Short mmCIF file of C-alpha atoms in Angstrom, two decimals:
data_model
loop_
_atom_site.label_atom_id
_atom_site.label_comp_id
_atom_site.label_asym_id
_atom_site.label_seq_id
_atom_site.Cartn_x
_atom_site.Cartn_y
_atom_site.Cartn_z
CA GLU A 8 -59.27 -53.83 -161.25
CA ARG A 9 -59.88 -50.33 -159.94
CA GLU A 10 -57.83 -48.72 -162.71
CA TRP A 11 -59.78 -50.58 -165.28
CA HIS A 12 -63.20 -49.49 -163.75
CA LEU A 13 -61.79 -45.78 -163.52
CA ALA A 14 -60.74 -46.02 -167.09
CA THR A 15 -63.92 -47.70 -168.54
CA LEU A 16 -66.07 -44.95 -166.59
CA THR A 17 -64.09 -42.13 -167.75
CA ALA A 18 -64.46 -43.13 -171.35
CA MET A 19 -68.25 -43.69 -170.93
CA ILE A 20 -68.50 -40.17 -169.48
CA GLY A 21 -66.60 -38.98 -172.26
CA GLN A 22 -68.73 -40.31 -174.89
CA TRP A 23 -71.82 -39.49 -173.20
CA LEU A 24 -70.87 -35.84 -173.11
CA SER A 25 -69.61 -35.85 -176.68
CA ARG A 26 -73.14 -36.60 -177.62
CA ILE A 27 -74.79 -34.05 -175.81
CA TRP A 28 -72.27 -31.23 -175.82
CA PRO A 29 -70.33 -31.60 -179.07
CA SER A 30 -66.99 -29.95 -179.34
CA ARG A 31 -66.36 -27.18 -181.59
CA PRO A 32 -63.33 -27.14 -183.82
CA SER A 33 -60.25 -25.49 -182.68
CA ALA A 34 -57.16 -23.85 -184.28
CA ARG A 35 -55.28 -26.97 -182.38
CA HIS A 36 -57.28 -29.58 -184.42
CA ASP A 37 -58.43 -27.79 -187.25
CA SER A 38 -56.87 -29.02 -190.51
CA SER A 39 -55.96 -25.48 -191.54
CA TYR A 40 -53.66 -25.39 -188.65
CA LEU A 41 -49.73 -24.69 -189.29
CA PRO A 42 -46.64 -24.97 -187.40
CA LEU A 43 -45.24 -21.61 -186.73
CA ASP A 44 -42.55 -22.28 -188.82
CA GLU A 45 -44.99 -22.44 -191.76
CA ASP A 46 -47.30 -19.90 -190.76
CA PRO A 47 -47.34 -16.65 -192.65
CA ALA A 48 -48.66 -14.47 -189.88
CA TRP A 49 -45.85 -15.81 -187.63
CA HIS A 50 -43.24 -14.64 -190.33
CA GLU A 51 -44.96 -11.49 -190.47
CA MET A 52 -44.61 -10.82 -186.83
CA ARG A 53 -41.21 -11.73 -186.67
CA ARG A 54 -40.28 -9.33 -189.66
CA TYR A 55 -42.11 -6.40 -187.88
CA ASP A 56 -40.29 -7.43 -184.71
CA GLY A 57 -36.99 -6.89 -186.72
CA ILE A 58 -38.02 -3.46 -188.03
CA VAL A 59 -39.12 -2.27 -184.54
CA ARG A 60 -35.63 -3.46 -182.89
CA ALA A 61 -33.38 -1.81 -185.76
CA ALA A 62 -35.69 1.38 -185.49
CA SER A 63 -35.20 1.49 -182.00
CA ASP A 64 -31.40 0.94 -182.28
CA ALA A 65 -31.13 3.86 -184.66
CA ALA A 66 -33.48 6.33 -182.66
CA LEU A 67 -31.15 5.43 -179.50
CA ALA A 68 -27.90 5.68 -181.69
CA GLU A 69 -29.06 9.32 -182.69
CA ALA A 70 -30.16 10.28 -179.26
CA PRO A 71 -28.87 13.60 -177.63
CA ALA A 72 -25.98 13.58 -175.23
CA ASP A 73 -28.10 14.19 -172.32
CA LEU A 74 -30.53 11.33 -172.43
CA PRO A 75 -30.10 9.07 -169.40
CA PRO A 76 -29.03 5.71 -170.19
CA VAL A 77 -31.67 3.40 -171.51
CA ARG A 78 -31.40 0.27 -169.40
CA ASP A 79 -33.68 -1.99 -171.48
CA ARG A 80 -36.69 -1.91 -173.91
CA ASN A 81 -39.44 -4.18 -174.43
CA LEU A 82 -40.06 -4.28 -178.25
CA GLY A 83 -42.24 -5.97 -180.76
CA THR A 84 -45.58 -6.49 -182.44
CA SER A 85 -48.30 -9.09 -181.98
CA VAL A 86 -51.16 -9.50 -184.64
CA GLY A 87 -49.90 -7.40 -187.47
CA PRO A 88 -48.10 -4.10 -187.39
CA ILE A 89 -51.12 -2.24 -185.83
CA HIS A 90 -50.04 -3.56 -182.29
CA GLY A 91 -46.65 -2.48 -182.25
CA VAL A 92 -44.72 -1.44 -179.01
CA ALA A 93 -41.30 0.03 -177.75
CA CYS A 94 -41.32 0.71 -174.14
CA TYR A 95 -37.88 2.44 -173.06
CA VAL A 96 -36.93 1.36 -169.49
CA PHE A 97 -34.96 3.98 -167.46
CA GLU A 98 -32.61 2.93 -164.55
CA THR A 99 -34.26 5.25 -161.91
CA ASP A 100 -37.27 7.23 -161.42
CA ALA A 101 -35.10 10.45 -161.30
CA ASP A 102 -33.69 9.37 -164.76
CA LEU A 103 -37.15 9.07 -166.25
CA ALA A 104 -38.33 12.55 -164.65
CA LEU A 105 -35.23 14.17 -166.03
CA ALA A 106 -35.97 12.77 -169.56
CA THR A 107 -39.54 13.78 -169.45
CA GLY A 108 -38.74 17.27 -168.02
CA ARG A 109 -36.17 18.15 -170.77
CA GLN A 110 -38.81 16.50 -173.23
CA LEU A 111 -36.20 14.10 -174.27
CA THR A 112 -39.25 11.30 -174.07
CA ASP A 113 -41.02 13.24 -176.78
CA TRP A 114 -38.01 13.36 -178.75
CA LEU A 115 -37.18 9.70 -178.37
CA THR A 116 -41.05 8.89 -179.36
CA GLU A 117 -40.91 11.07 -182.61
CA ALA A 118 -37.55 9.59 -183.40
CA THR A 119 -38.50 6.05 -183.04
CA LYS A 120 -41.62 6.50 -185.09
CA HIS A 121 -39.36 8.22 -187.73
CA GLN A 122 -36.91 5.56 -187.84
CA LEU A 123 -40.00 2.77 -188.13
CA LEU A 124 -40.87 4.67 -191.24
CA LEU A 125 -37.45 4.69 -192.69
CA HIS A 126 -36.89 0.89 -191.98
CA GLY A 127 -40.14 -0.10 -193.59
CA TYR A 128 -42.87 0.00 -191.02
CA PRO A 129 -46.47 0.73 -192.59
CA ALA A 130 -47.11 4.52 -192.50
CA HIS A 131 -50.90 3.82 -192.30
CA VAL A 132 -50.44 2.43 -188.88
CA ILE A 133 -47.83 4.41 -187.49
CA ASP A 134 -49.88 6.52 -185.37
CA HIS A 135 -51.27 3.49 -183.59
CA PHE A 136 -47.57 2.41 -182.73
CA ASP A 137 -47.09 2.64 -178.80
CA VAL A 138 -44.11 4.28 -177.33
CA SER A 139 -43.92 4.47 -173.77
CA PHE A 140 -41.42 4.77 -170.99
CA VAL A 141 -41.04 3.23 -167.49
CA SER A 142 -38.09 3.11 -164.94
CA HIS A 143 -36.51 -0.18 -163.55
CA GLU A 144 -37.68 1.04 -160.31
CA GLU A 145 -41.01 0.88 -161.37
CA ILE A 146 -40.82 -2.55 -162.49
CA VAL A 147 -39.33 -3.62 -159.23
CA ARG A 148 -42.14 -1.98 -157.20
CA LYS A 149 -45.01 -3.26 -159.44
CA ALA A 150 -43.52 -6.73 -160.32
CA GLY A 151 -40.67 -7.43 -158.04
CA GLY A 152 -38.15 -6.80 -160.84
CA ASN A 153 -40.09 -9.39 -163.15
CA TYR A 154 -40.23 -7.73 -166.70
CA HIS A 155 -42.07 -10.59 -167.97
CA HIS A 156 -44.84 -10.11 -165.29
CA TYR A 157 -44.65 -6.29 -165.64
CA PHE A 158 -45.14 -6.46 -169.61
CA ASN A 159 -47.49 -9.02 -169.76
#
């Protein structure tokens, strides 16, 4: 009996709130909402993510022999190509300092952007593409080694 009263009370409060505070349409309930596999924006983002990965692979393949090893990368785009990123993760702070001191990070930035253009990234937004560098040690210090927390 108590559960029935609680359900009734909840329904009554919901009806009352809907009269005084109408909800706004949201993307989730909007009739124009598309599942991801049918959303053209999602397909565009995935296409640009592939371009970013291929360009980064090509830039690293051309890297000078004295570039310290890149441990990992955080790559991708979000809403269109203007929000693209490539963050190269070196193993240690010393590796990052060596690469920076020898201007290899500058080289890798330019090589990445050059490869992006060769792989079909839009030239009109290439200056907005963010290439950055970090060490794994920094990720450990700031986020306990959790890459997801560090990059989001």
